[in-house]
PDB file of C-alpha atoms in Angstrom:
ATOM      1  CA  MET A  29      39.954 -23.605 -52.110  1.00  0.00           C
ATOM      2  CA  ALA A  30      35.731 -23.658 -51.183  1.00  0.00           C
ATOM      3  CA  ASN A  31      34.483 -20.985 -48.751  1.00  0.00           C
ATOM      4  CA  THR A  32      33.203 -22.384 -45.367  1.00  0.00           C
ATOM      5  CA  THR A  33      32.666 -19.464 -43.928  1.00  0.00           C
ATOM      6  CA  THR A  34      29.166 -18.671 -42.640  1.00  0.00           C
ATOM      7  CA  VAL A  35      28.639 -15.040 -42.329  1.00  0.00           C
ATOM      8  CA  VAL A  36      26.833 -13.719 -38.967  1.00  0.00           C
ATOM      9  CA  ASP A  37      24.316 -11.324 -38.649  1.00  0.00           C
ATOM     10  CA  MET A  38      25.475  -8.229 -36.507  1.00  0.00           C
ATOM     11  CA  ARG A  39      23.160  -5.930 -37.525  1.00  0.00           C
ATOM     12  CA  LYS A  40      22.503  -5.482 -33.205  1.00  0.00           C
ATOM     13  CA  PHE A  41      26.019  -4.303 -32.873  1.00  0.00           C
ATOM     14  CA  VAL A  42      25.517  -1.134 -35.184  1.00  0.00           C
ATOM     15  CA  GLU A  43      23.879   1.977 -34.664  1.00  0.00           C
ATOM     16  CA  ALA A  44      23.083   5.092 -36.107  1.00  0.00           C
ATOM     17  CA  ARG A  45      23.488   8.641 -34.874  1.00  0.00           C
ATOM     18  CA  ASP A  46      23.449  12.344 -36.303  1.00  0.00           C
ATOM     19  CA  GLY A  47      23.091  10.129 -39.948  1.00  0.00           C
ATOM     20  CA  LYS A  48      26.474   8.304 -39.190  1.00  0.00           C
ATOM     21  CA  ALA A  49      26.640   4.282 -38.594  1.00  0.00           C
ATOM     22  CA  PHE A  50      28.842   3.485 -35.635  1.00  0.00           C
ATOM     23  CA  THR A  51      29.535   0.592 -32.974  1.00  0.00           C
ATOM     24  CA  THR A  52      31.470   0.841 -29.643  1.00  0.00           C
ATOM     25  CA  SER A  53      34.323  -1.030 -28.195  1.00  0.00           C
ATOM     26  CA  GLN A  54      31.581  -3.185 -25.809  1.00  0.00           C
ATOM     27  CA  GLN A  55      29.783  -4.326 -28.605  1.00  0.00           C
ATOM     28  CA  VAL A  56      33.024  -5.824 -30.289  1.00  0.00           C
ATOM     29  CA  ALA A  57      34.299  -7.299 -27.333  1.00  0.00           C
ATOM     30  CA  SER A  58      30.987  -8.970 -26.695  1.00  0.00           C
ATOM     31  CA  ALA A  59      30.873 -10.013 -30.698  1.00  0.00           C
ATOM     32  CA  PHE A  60      34.165 -11.410 -30.730  1.00  0.00           C
ATOM     33  CA  GLY A  61      34.180 -12.846 -27.437  1.00  0.00           C
ATOM     34  CA  LYS A  62      36.998 -10.856 -26.011  1.00  0.00           C
ATOM     35  CA  GLN A  63      37.223  -9.081 -22.821  1.00  0.00           C
ATOM     36  CA  HIS A  64      36.779  -5.389 -22.788  1.00  0.00           C
ATOM     37  CA  HIS A  65      40.086  -4.239 -21.622  1.00  0.00           C
ATOM     38  CA  HIS A  66      41.791  -6.258 -24.320  1.00  0.00           C
ATOM     39  CA  VAL A  67      39.774  -4.563 -26.930  1.00  0.00           C
ATOM     40  CA  MET A  68      40.359  -1.300 -25.598  1.00  0.00           C
ATOM     41  CA  GLN A  69      44.487  -2.173 -24.973  1.00  0.00           C
ATOM     42  CA  LYS A  70      44.000  -3.176 -28.760  1.00  0.00           C
ATOM     43  CA  LEU A  71      42.563   0.474 -29.815  1.00  0.00           C
ATOM     44  CA  GLU A  72      44.809   2.118 -27.312  1.00  0.00           C
ATOM     45  CA  SER A  73      48.098   0.845 -29.179  1.00  0.00           C
ATOM     46  CA  LEU A  74      46.508   1.385 -32.755  1.00  0.00           C
ATOM     47  CA  GLU A  75      48.883   3.150 -35.092  1.00  0.00           C
ATOM     48  CA  CYS A  76      47.303   5.669 -37.248  1.00  0.00           C
ATOM     49  CA  SER A  77      47.358   9.035 -38.180  1.00  0.00           C
ATOM     50  CA  ASP A  78      46.100  12.029 -36.073  1.00  0.00           C
ATOM     51  CA  GLN A  79      43.540  12.707 -38.777  1.00  0.00           C
ATOM     52  CA  PHE A  80      42.139   9.110 -38.902  1.00  0.00           C
ATOM     53  CA  LEU A  81      41.896   8.572 -35.265  1.00  0.00           C
ATOM     54  CA  THR A  82      39.635  11.854 -34.767  1.00  0.00           C
ATOM     55  CA  SER A  83      37.811  10.914 -37.622  1.00  0.00           C
ATOM     56  CA  ASN A  84      36.846   7.248 -36.929  1.00  0.00           C
ATOM     57  CA  PHE A  85      37.126   6.849 -33.004  1.00  0.00           C
ATOM     58  CA  SER A  86      35.672   8.811 -29.802  1.00  0.00           C
ATOM     59  CA  ARG A  87      35.703   8.262 -26.488  1.00  0.00           C
ATOM     60  CA  VAL A  88      32.490   7.773 -24.579  1.00  0.00           C
ATOM     61  CA  GLN A  89      31.072   6.177 -20.863  1.00  0.00           C
ATOM     62  CA  PHE A  90      29.394   3.678 -19.458  1.00  0.00           C
ATOM     63  CA  GLU A  91      28.025   2.318 -16.485  1.00  0.00           C
ATOM     64  CA  HIS A  92      28.323  -1.054 -15.438  1.00  0.00           C
ATOM     65  CA  ARG A  93      27.172  -2.359 -11.192  1.00  0.00           C
ATOM     66  CA  GLY A  94      27.185   0.945 -10.268  1.00  0.00           C
ATOM     67  CA  ASN A  95      30.695   2.087 -11.725  1.00  0.00           C
ATOM     68  CA  THR A  96      31.859   4.333 -14.887  1.00  0.00           C
ATOM     69  CA  TYR A  97      34.059   2.614 -17.229  1.00  0.00           C
ATOM     70  CA  GLU A  98      35.167   4.218 -20.579  1.00  0.00           C
ATOM     71  CA  ALA A  99      34.671   2.735 -24.040  1.00  0.00           C
ATOM     72  CA  ILE A 100      35.101   3.979 -27.923  1.00  0.00           C
ATOM     73  CA  GLU A 101      32.992   4.622 -30.131  1.00  0.00           C
ATOM     74  CA  MET A 102      33.835   3.834 -34.195  1.00  0.00           C
ATOM     75  CA  THR A 103      32.881   4.235 -37.713  1.00  0.00           C
ATOM     76  CA  LYS A 104      33.096   1.292 -39.987  1.00  0.00           C
ATOM     77  CA  ASP A 105      36.603   2.423 -41.053  1.00  0.00           C
ATOM     78  CA  GLY A 106      38.163   2.215 -37.248  1.00  0.00           C
ATOM     79  CA  PHE A 107      36.250  -1.202 -36.894  1.00  0.00           C
ATOM     80  CA  VAL A 108      38.098  -2.663 -40.358  1.00  0.00           C
ATOM     81  CA  PHE A 109      41.415  -0.925 -38.964  1.00  0.00           C
ATOM     82  CA  LEU A 110      41.059  -2.135 -35.411  1.00  0.00           C
ATOM     83  CA  VAL A 111      39.662  -6.048 -36.332  1.00  0.00           C
ATOM     84  CA  MET A 112      42.492  -6.025 -39.532  1.00  0.00           C
ATOM     85  CA  GLY A 113      44.555  -8.420 -36.561  1.00  0.00           C
ATOM     86  CA  PHE A 114      41.779 -10.763 -35.526  1.00  0.00           C
ATOM     87  CA  THR A 115      42.335 -14.053 -37.135  1.00  0.00           C
ATOM     88  CA  GLY A 116      40.119 -17.303 -37.327  1.00  0.00           C
ATOM     89  CA  ALA A 117      37.042 -18.667 -39.490  1.00  0.00           C
ATOM     90  CA  LYS A 118      34.722 -17.695 -36.429  1.00  0.00           C
ATOM     91  CA  ALA A 119      36.459 -13.843 -36.864  1.00  0.00           C
ATOM     92  CA  ALA A 120      36.608 -13.812 -40.188  1.00  0.00           C
ATOM     93  CA  ALA A 121      32.325 -14.523 -40.135  1.00  0.00           C
ATOM     94  CA  ILE A 122      32.032 -12.181 -37.705  1.00  0.00           C
ATOM     95  CA  LYS A 123      34.083  -9.358 -39.789  1.00  0.00           C
ATOM     96  CA  GLU A 124      32.384  -9.974 -42.852  1.00  0.00           C
ATOM     97  CA  GLY A 125      28.970  -9.872 -40.980  1.00  0.00           C
ATOM     98  CA  TYR A 126      29.603  -6.601 -39.339  1.00  0.00           C
ATOM     99  CA  ILE A 127      30.980  -4.942 -42.529  1.00  0.00           C
ATOM    100  CA  HIS A 128      27.605  -6.574 -43.652  1.00  0.00           C
ATOM    101  CA  ALA A 129      25.901  -4.492 -41.049  1.00  0.00           C
ATOM    102  CA  PHE A 130      27.766  -1.231 -41.702  1.00  0.00           C
ATOM    103  CA  ASN A 131      26.657  -1.474 -45.368  1.00  0.00           C
ATOM    104  CA  ALA A 132      23.298  -2.079 -44.717  1.00  0.00           C
ATOM    105  CA  MET A 133      22.970   0.498 -42.636  1.00  0.00           C
ATOM    106  CA  ALA A 134      24.852   3.394 -44.005  1.00  0.00           C
ATOM    107  CA  GLU A 135      22.660   1.939 -47.436  1.00  0.00           C
ATOM    108  CA  GLN A 136      19.764   2.980 -45.383  1.00  0.00           C
ATOM    109  CA  LEU A 137      21.045   6.281 -44.432  1.00  0.00           C
ATOM    110  CA  SER A 138      21.667   7.133 -47.975  1.00  0.00           C
ATOM    111  CA  ILE A 139      18.272   6.223 -49.107  1.00  0.00           C
ATOM    112  CA  ASN A 140      16.589   8.657 -46.957  1.00  0.00           C
ATOM    113  CA  SER A 141      18.689  10.243 -44.184  1.00  0.00           C
ATOM    114  CA  ASP A 142      16.062  12.696 -42.685  1.00  0.00           C
ATOM    115  CA  VAL A 143      13.712   9.665 -42.483  1.00  0.00           C
ATOM    116  CA  LEU A 144      16.011   7.169 -41.100  1.00  0.00           C
ATOM    117  CA  VAL A 145      17.385   9.364 -38.563  1.00  0.00           C
ATOM    118  CA  GLY A 146      13.730  10.837 -37.483  1.00  0.00           C
ATOM    119  CA  ASP A 147      12.877   7.438 -37.170  1.00  0.00           C
ATOM    120  CA  LEU A 148      16.121   5.971 -35.187  1.00  0.00           C
ATOM    121  CA  VAL A 149      16.298   9.625 -32.865  1.00  0.00           C
ATOM    122  CA  GLY A 150      12.745   9.733 -32.467  1.00  0.00           C
ATOM    123  CA  ALA A 151      11.992   6.584 -31.680  1.00  0.00           C
ATOM    124  CA  VAL A 152      14.110   6.019 -28.876  1.00  0.00           C
ATOM    125  CA  ILE A 153      14.214   8.804 -25.853  1.00  0.00           C
ATOM    126  CA  GLY A 154      17.823  10.219 -26.521  1.00  0.00           C
ATOM    127  CA  SER A 155      19.544  12.690 -23.836  1.00  0.00           C
ATOM    128  CA  SER A 156      16.357  14.570 -23.745  1.00  0.00           C
ATOM    129  CA  GLY A 157      14.709  11.861 -22.022  1.00  0.00           C
ATOM    130  CA  GLU A 158      17.880  10.256 -19.992  1.00  0.00           C
ATOM    131  CA  VAL A 159      17.381  13.776 -18.653  1.00  0.00           C
ATOM    132  CA  VAL A 160      13.960  13.554 -17.311  1.00  0.00           C
ATOM    133  CA  LEU A 161      14.550  10.024 -16.247  1.00  0.00           C
ATOM    134  CA  ASP A 162      17.430  11.237 -14.323  1.00  0.00           C
ATOM    135  CA  ARG A 163      15.334  14.114 -12.716  1.00  0.00           C
ATOM    136  CA  VAL A 164      12.338  10.949 -11.825  1.00  0.00           C
ATOM    137  CA  ILE A 165      15.661   8.613 -10.206  1.00  0.00           C
ATOM    138  CA  ASP A 166      16.902  11.805  -7.885  1.00  0.00           C
ATOM    139  CA  GLN A 167      13.375  12.633  -6.726  1.00  0.00           C
ATOM    140  CA  LYS A 168      13.085   8.738  -6.178  1.00  0.00           C
ATOM    141  CA  ALA A 169      16.781   8.509  -4.090  1.00  0.00           C
ATOM    142  CA  ALA A 170      15.621  12.169  -2.339  1.00  0.00           C
ATOM    143  CA  ALA A 171      13.833   9.215   0.373  1.00  0.00           C
ATOM    144  CA  LEU A 172      16.954   7.414   0.686  1.00  0.00           C
ATOM    145  CA  PRO A 173      19.977   8.197   3.207  1.00  0.00           C
ATOM    146  CA  VAL A 174      22.403  10.314   1.619  1.00  0.00           C
ATOM    147  CA  ALA A 175      25.219   7.572   1.747  1.00  0.00           C
ATOM    148  CA  LEU A 176      22.738   5.409  -0.459  1.00  0.00           C
ATOM    149  CA  ARG A 177      21.851   7.827  -2.803  1.00  0.00           C
ATOM    150  CA  ARG A 178      24.767   7.267  -5.532  1.00  0.00           C
ATOM    151  CA  SER A 179      24.424   3.427  -5.370  1.00  0.00           C
ATOM    152  CA  PHE A 180      20.688   3.873  -5.936  1.00  0.00           C
ATOM    153  CA  LYS A 181      21.091   6.017  -8.481  1.00  0.00           C
ATOM    154  CA  HIS A 182      23.684   3.733 -10.133  1.00  0.00           C
ATOM    155  CA  THR A 183      21.347   0.579  -9.647  1.00  0.00           C
ATOM    156  CA  MET A 184      18.389   2.064 -11.165  1.00  0.00           C
ATOM    157  CA  LYS A 185      20.375   2.765 -14.647  1.00  0.00           C
ATOM    158  CA  SER A 186      21.375  -0.933 -14.662  1.00  0.00           C
ATOM    159  CA  ARG A 187      17.923  -2.000 -13.899  1.00  0.00           C
ATOM    160  CA  LEU A 188      16.100   0.048 -16.553  1.00  0.00           C
ATOM    161  CA  ARG A 189      18.854  -1.292 -19.227  1.00  0.00           C
ATOM    162  CA  THR A 190      17.641  -4.849 -18.203  1.00  0.00           C
ATOM    163  CA  ARG A 191      13.619  -4.236 -18.137  1.00  0.00           C
ATOM    164  CA  PHE A 192      13.759  -2.577 -21.462  1.00  0.00           C
ATOM    165  CA  ASN A 193      16.453  -4.612 -22.983  1.00  0.00           C
ATOM    166  CA  VAL A 194      18.788  -2.172 -23.990  1.00  0.00           C
ATOM    167  CA  GLN A 195      22.645  -1.407 -24.306  1.00  0.00           C
ATOM    168  CA  LYS A 196      21.977   2.165 -22.754  1.00  0.00           C
ATOM    169  CA  THR A 197      19.149   4.025 -21.322  1.00  0.00           C
ATOM    170  CA  ALA A 198      19.089   6.205 -23.929  1.00  0.00           C
ATOM    171  CA  LEU A 199      18.219   3.800 -26.716  1.00  0.00           C
ATOM    172  CA  ILE A 200      14.761   2.972 -23.922  1.00  0.00           C
ATOM    173  CA  PRO A 201      11.679   3.219 -26.930  1.00  0.00           C
ATOM    174  CA  ALA A 202      10.575   6.614 -26.611  1.00  0.00           C
ATOM    175  CA  GLU A 203       6.995   5.356 -26.579  1.00  0.00           C
ATOM    176  CA  ASP A 204       7.979   3.136 -23.515  1.00  0.00           C
ATOM    177  CA  LEU A 205       9.144   6.793 -21.614  1.00  0.00           C
ATOM    178  CA  PRO A 206       6.336   6.698 -19.205  1.00  0.00           C
ATOM    179  CA  ASN A 207       6.704   3.256 -18.689  1.00  0.00           C
ATOM    180  CA  ALA A 208      10.335   3.684 -17.118  1.00  0.00           C
ATOM    181  CA  CYS A 209       9.208   6.782 -15.157  1.00  0.00           C
ATOM    182  CA  ASN A 210       6.220   4.499 -13.500  1.00  0.00           C
ATOM    183  CA  PHE A 211       9.299   1.932 -13.317  1.00  0.00           C
ATOM    184  CA  VAL A 212      11.512   4.056 -11.316  1.00  0.00           C
ATOM    185  CA  ALA A 213       8.481   5.507  -9.267  1.00  0.00           C
ATOM    186  CA  ALA A 214       7.220   2.288  -8.032  1.00  0.00           C
ATOM    187  CA  TYR A 215      10.415   1.100  -7.499  1.00  0.00           C
ATOM    188  CA  VAL A 216      10.585  -0.579  -3.499  1.00  0.00           C
ATOM    189  CA  PHE A 217      13.674   0.174  -1.277  1.00  0.00           C
ATOM    190  CA  GLU A 218      12.887  -2.512   1.173  1.00  0.00           C
ATOM    191  CA  GLY A 219      14.745  -5.526   1.111  1.00  0.00           C
ATOM    192  CA  GLU A 220      17.058  -3.852  -1.082  1.00  0.00           C
ATOM    193  CA  PHE A 221      18.414  -0.428  -0.191  1.00  0.00           C
ATOM    194  CA  LEU A 222      16.419  -0.327   3.388  1.00  0.00           C
ATOM    195  CA  PRO A 223      15.477  -3.293   5.687  1.00  0.00           C
ATOM    196  CA  LYS A 224      12.148  -4.194   5.439  1.00  0.00           C
ATOM    197  CA  ARG A 225      10.017  -2.809   7.938  1.00  0.00           C
ATOM    198  CA  ASP A 226       7.746  -5.398  10.444  1.00  0.00           C
ATOM    199  CA  GLN A 227       4.434  -4.007  11.742  1.00  0.00           C
ATOM    200  CA  VAL A 228       5.547  -2.785  15.404  1.00  0.00           C
ATOM    201  CA  GLN A 229       2.966  -4.056  17.998  1.00  0.00           C
ATOM    202  CA  ILE A 230       2.589  -1.466  20.695  1.00  0.00           C
ATOM    203  CA  VAL A 231       0.879  -2.776  23.741  1.00  0.00           C
ATOM    204  CA  GLY A 232       0.765   0.581  25.850  1.00  0.00           C
ATOM    205  CA  GLY A 233      -1.728   1.939  28.367  1.00  0.00           C
ATOM    206  CA  PRO A 234      -3.760   5.290  29.010  1.00  0.00           C
ATOM    207  CA  GLN A 235      -0.137   7.351  30.741  1.00  0.00           C
ATOM    208  CA  LYS A 236       2.204   5.749  28.472  1.00  0.00           C
ATOM    209  CA  ARG A 237       3.681   7.600  25.291  1.00  0.00           C
ATOM    210  CA  TYR A 238       5.779   6.427  22.579  1.00  0.00           C
ATOM    211  CA  LEU A 239       8.821   7.703  20.229  1.00  0.00           C
ATOM    212  CA  VAL A 240       9.120   6.118  16.736  1.00  0.00           C
ATOM    213  CA  SER A 241      11.633   6.564  14.536  1.00  0.00           C
ATOM    214  CA  PHE A 242      13.978   5.569  11.646  1.00  0.00           C
ATOM    215  CA  ASP A 243      18.121   5.756  11.895  1.00  0.00           C
ATOM    216  CA  HIS A 244      20.193   6.359   8.816  1.00  0.00           C
ATOM    217  CA  LYS A 245      19.974   2.276   7.692  1.00  0.00           C
ATOM    218  CA  GLY A 246      16.235   2.897   7.676  1.00  0.00           C
ATOM    219  CA  GLU A 247      15.740   0.793  10.698  1.00  0.00           C
ATOM    220  CA  GLN A 248      12.601   1.644  12.651  1.00  0.00           C
ATOM    221  CA  ARG A 249      13.157   2.203  16.342  1.00  0.00           C
ATOM    222  CA  VAL A 250      10.201   2.548  19.049  1.00  0.00           C
ATOM    223  CA  GLU A 251      10.827   4.635  22.531  1.00  0.00           C
ATOM    224  CA  GLU A 252       9.048   5.207  25.703  1.00  0.00           C
ATOM    225  CA  VAL A 253       8.881   8.813  26.578  1.00  0.00           C
ATOM    226  CA  ALA A 254       8.685   9.835  30.105  1.00  0.00           C
ATOM    227  CA  ASP A 255       5.686  11.293  31.659  1.00  0.00           C
ATOM    228  CA  ASP A 256       8.009  14.892  32.176  1.00  0.00           C
ATOM    229  CA  ALA A 257       9.651  14.563  28.706  1.00  0.00           C
ATOM    230  CA  CYS A 258       8.919  17.082  25.341  1.00  0.00           C
ATOM    231  CA  VAL A 259       9.779  16.986  22.243  1.00  0.00           C
ATOM    232  CA  LEU A 260      10.029  20.501  21.313  1.00  0.00           C
ATOM    233  CA  SER A 261      12.067  23.105  18.824  1.00  0.00           C
ATOM    234  CA  THR A 262      14.846  24.951  20.758  1.00  0.00           C
ATOM    235  CA  ARG A 263      12.964  28.154  20.548  1.00  0.00           C
ATOM    236  CA  ASP A 264      10.066  26.581  22.284  1.00  0.00           C
ATOM    237  CA  LEU A 265      11.755  25.238  25.037  1.00  0.00           C
ATOM    238  CA  ILE A 266      13.307  28.560  25.911  1.00  0.00           C
ATOM    239  CA  LYS A 267      10.008  29.804  25.892  1.00  0.00           C
ATOM    240  CA  GLY A 268       8.636  27.337  28.105  1.00  0.00           C
ATOM    241  CA  MET A 269      10.616  27.662  30.595  1.00  0.00           C
ATOM    242  CA  VAL A 270      11.305  31.203  31.099  1.00  0.00           C
ATOM    243  CA  MET A 271       7.973  32.998  30.094  1.00  0.00           C
ATOM    244  CA  SER A 272       5.772  33.556  33.420  1.00  0.00           C
ATOM    245  CA  PRO A 273       4.137  31.691  33.698  1.00  0.00           C
ATOM    246  CA  GLY A 274       5.695  29.316  31.454  1.00  0.00           C
ATOM    247  CA  ASP A 275       4.021  26.028  29.967  1.00  0.00           C
ATOM    248  CA  ILE A 276       6.822  23.788  31.587  1.00  0.00           C
ATOM    249  CA  PRO A 277       6.702  23.898  35.146  1.00  0.00           C
ATOM    250  CA  VAL A 278      10.774  24.574  35.849  1.00  0.00           C
ATOM    251  CA  SER A 279      12.123  24.474  39.860  1.00  0.00           C
ATOM    252  CA  THR A 280      13.804  27.273  40.851  1.00  0.00           C
ATOM    253  CA  PRO A 281      17.063  25.118  41.319  1.00  0.00           C
ATOM    254  CA  ASP A 282      16.680  23.900  38.035  1.00  0.00           C
ATOM    255  CA  MET A 283      16.322  27.085  36.593  1.00  0.00           C
ATOM    256  CA  PHE A 284      19.522  27.933  38.094  1.00  0.00           C
ATOM    257  CA  GLU A 285      21.273  25.057  37.007  1.00  0.00           C
ATOM    258  CA  PHE A 286      20.291  25.770  33.333  1.00  0.00           C
ATOM    259  CA  LEU A 287      21.135  29.753  33.828  1.00  0.00           C
ATOM    260  CA  MET A 288      24.783  28.071  35.297  1.00  0.00           C
ATOM    261  CA  ALA A 289      24.970  26.211  32.255  1.00  0.00           C
ATOM    262  CA  THR A 290      23.993  28.996  29.984  1.00  0.00           C
ATOM    263  CA  VAL A 291      26.741  30.878  31.142  1.00  0.00           C
ATOM    264  CA  VAL A 292      29.283  28.158  30.502  1.00  0.00           C
ATOM    265  CA  ASN A 293      28.215  27.768  27.104  1.00  0.00           C
ATOM    266  CA  LEU A 294      28.464  31.734  26.741  1.00  0.00           C
ATOM    267  CA  ARG A 295      31.888  31.922  28.398  1.00  0.00           C
ATOM    268  CA  GLY A 296      33.218  28.853  25.912  1.00  0.00           C
ATOM    269  CA  ARG A 297      31.925  30.338  22.955  1.00  0.00           C
ATOM    270  CA  PHE A 298      33.487  33.749  23.651  1.00  0.00           C
ATOM    271  CA  GLU A 299      37.004  32.052  24.182  1.00  0.00           C
ATOM    272  CA  TYR A 300      36.578  29.964  21.289  1.00  0.00           C
ATOM    273  CA  MET A 301      36.074  33.198  19.055  1.00  0.00           C
ATOM    274  CA  ALA A 302      38.771  35.463  20.690  1.00  0.00           C
ATOM    275  CA  ARG A 303      41.100  32.962  20.029  1.00  0.00           C
ATOM    276  CA  ARG A 304      40.187  33.072  16.119  1.00  0.00           C
ATOM    277  CA  ALA A 305      40.614  36.431  16.222  1.00  0.00           C
ATOM    278  CA  ARG A 306      44.194  36.727  17.288  1.00  0.00           C
ATOM    279  CA  ALA A 307      44.949  33.635  15.064  1.00  0.00           C
TER     280      ALA A 307
END
């Protein structure tokens, strides 16, 4: 019977790390056109010995659209064991292409393992480069409200993978690490994480004062400040009111009102502490 199967080039789905070739459940799903969770279900139901399982499969995590998911890395033997049940002419071509890719990677590794691993690992940023990127992302995120920081970090990782066309940030070319850091540092919040800020036009006079602030959503607010209003720390407020002469002019009735409010506050604090002591 004539063989009409065309071998598919699957080299992009096989990676090397620590001198070993492997693929992932994500890559298998992509290659065979399957849903990732279906491939994971298949892997979870494999009937093999514990020794084979631990030698050929390992759990990893990946990020997608701000969420963290589990995946499984597998060796060539693990891959072959998994795809035994995948049938059809297309599946056969993909399996054969995958095996060719594993063999090609193994051949390169056996020719000069030290050189190849140096090329593969040294050519990408790896885990140490990811640490550098994470620090840059954290510094950038510090300018955002706390509620938005986690979302920004997930989004930034996704943007980096898209920008440098890699499946993991660890696979960003080593020579592009400075570009990746600059990409993060130059990322613009406005329009995505924060509203775009329009220039505020303030029409005031010699006696007008304004307070410009930003709320937790990053929206700019402008408020007119009354003539007798002061922006002070708590200690400066107390000094300004009670020192003689103080910087803040306070009438005698106002001073008594302030004193009464202070006494009521102190009494409330004392009663609260007494209740806690009895509890």
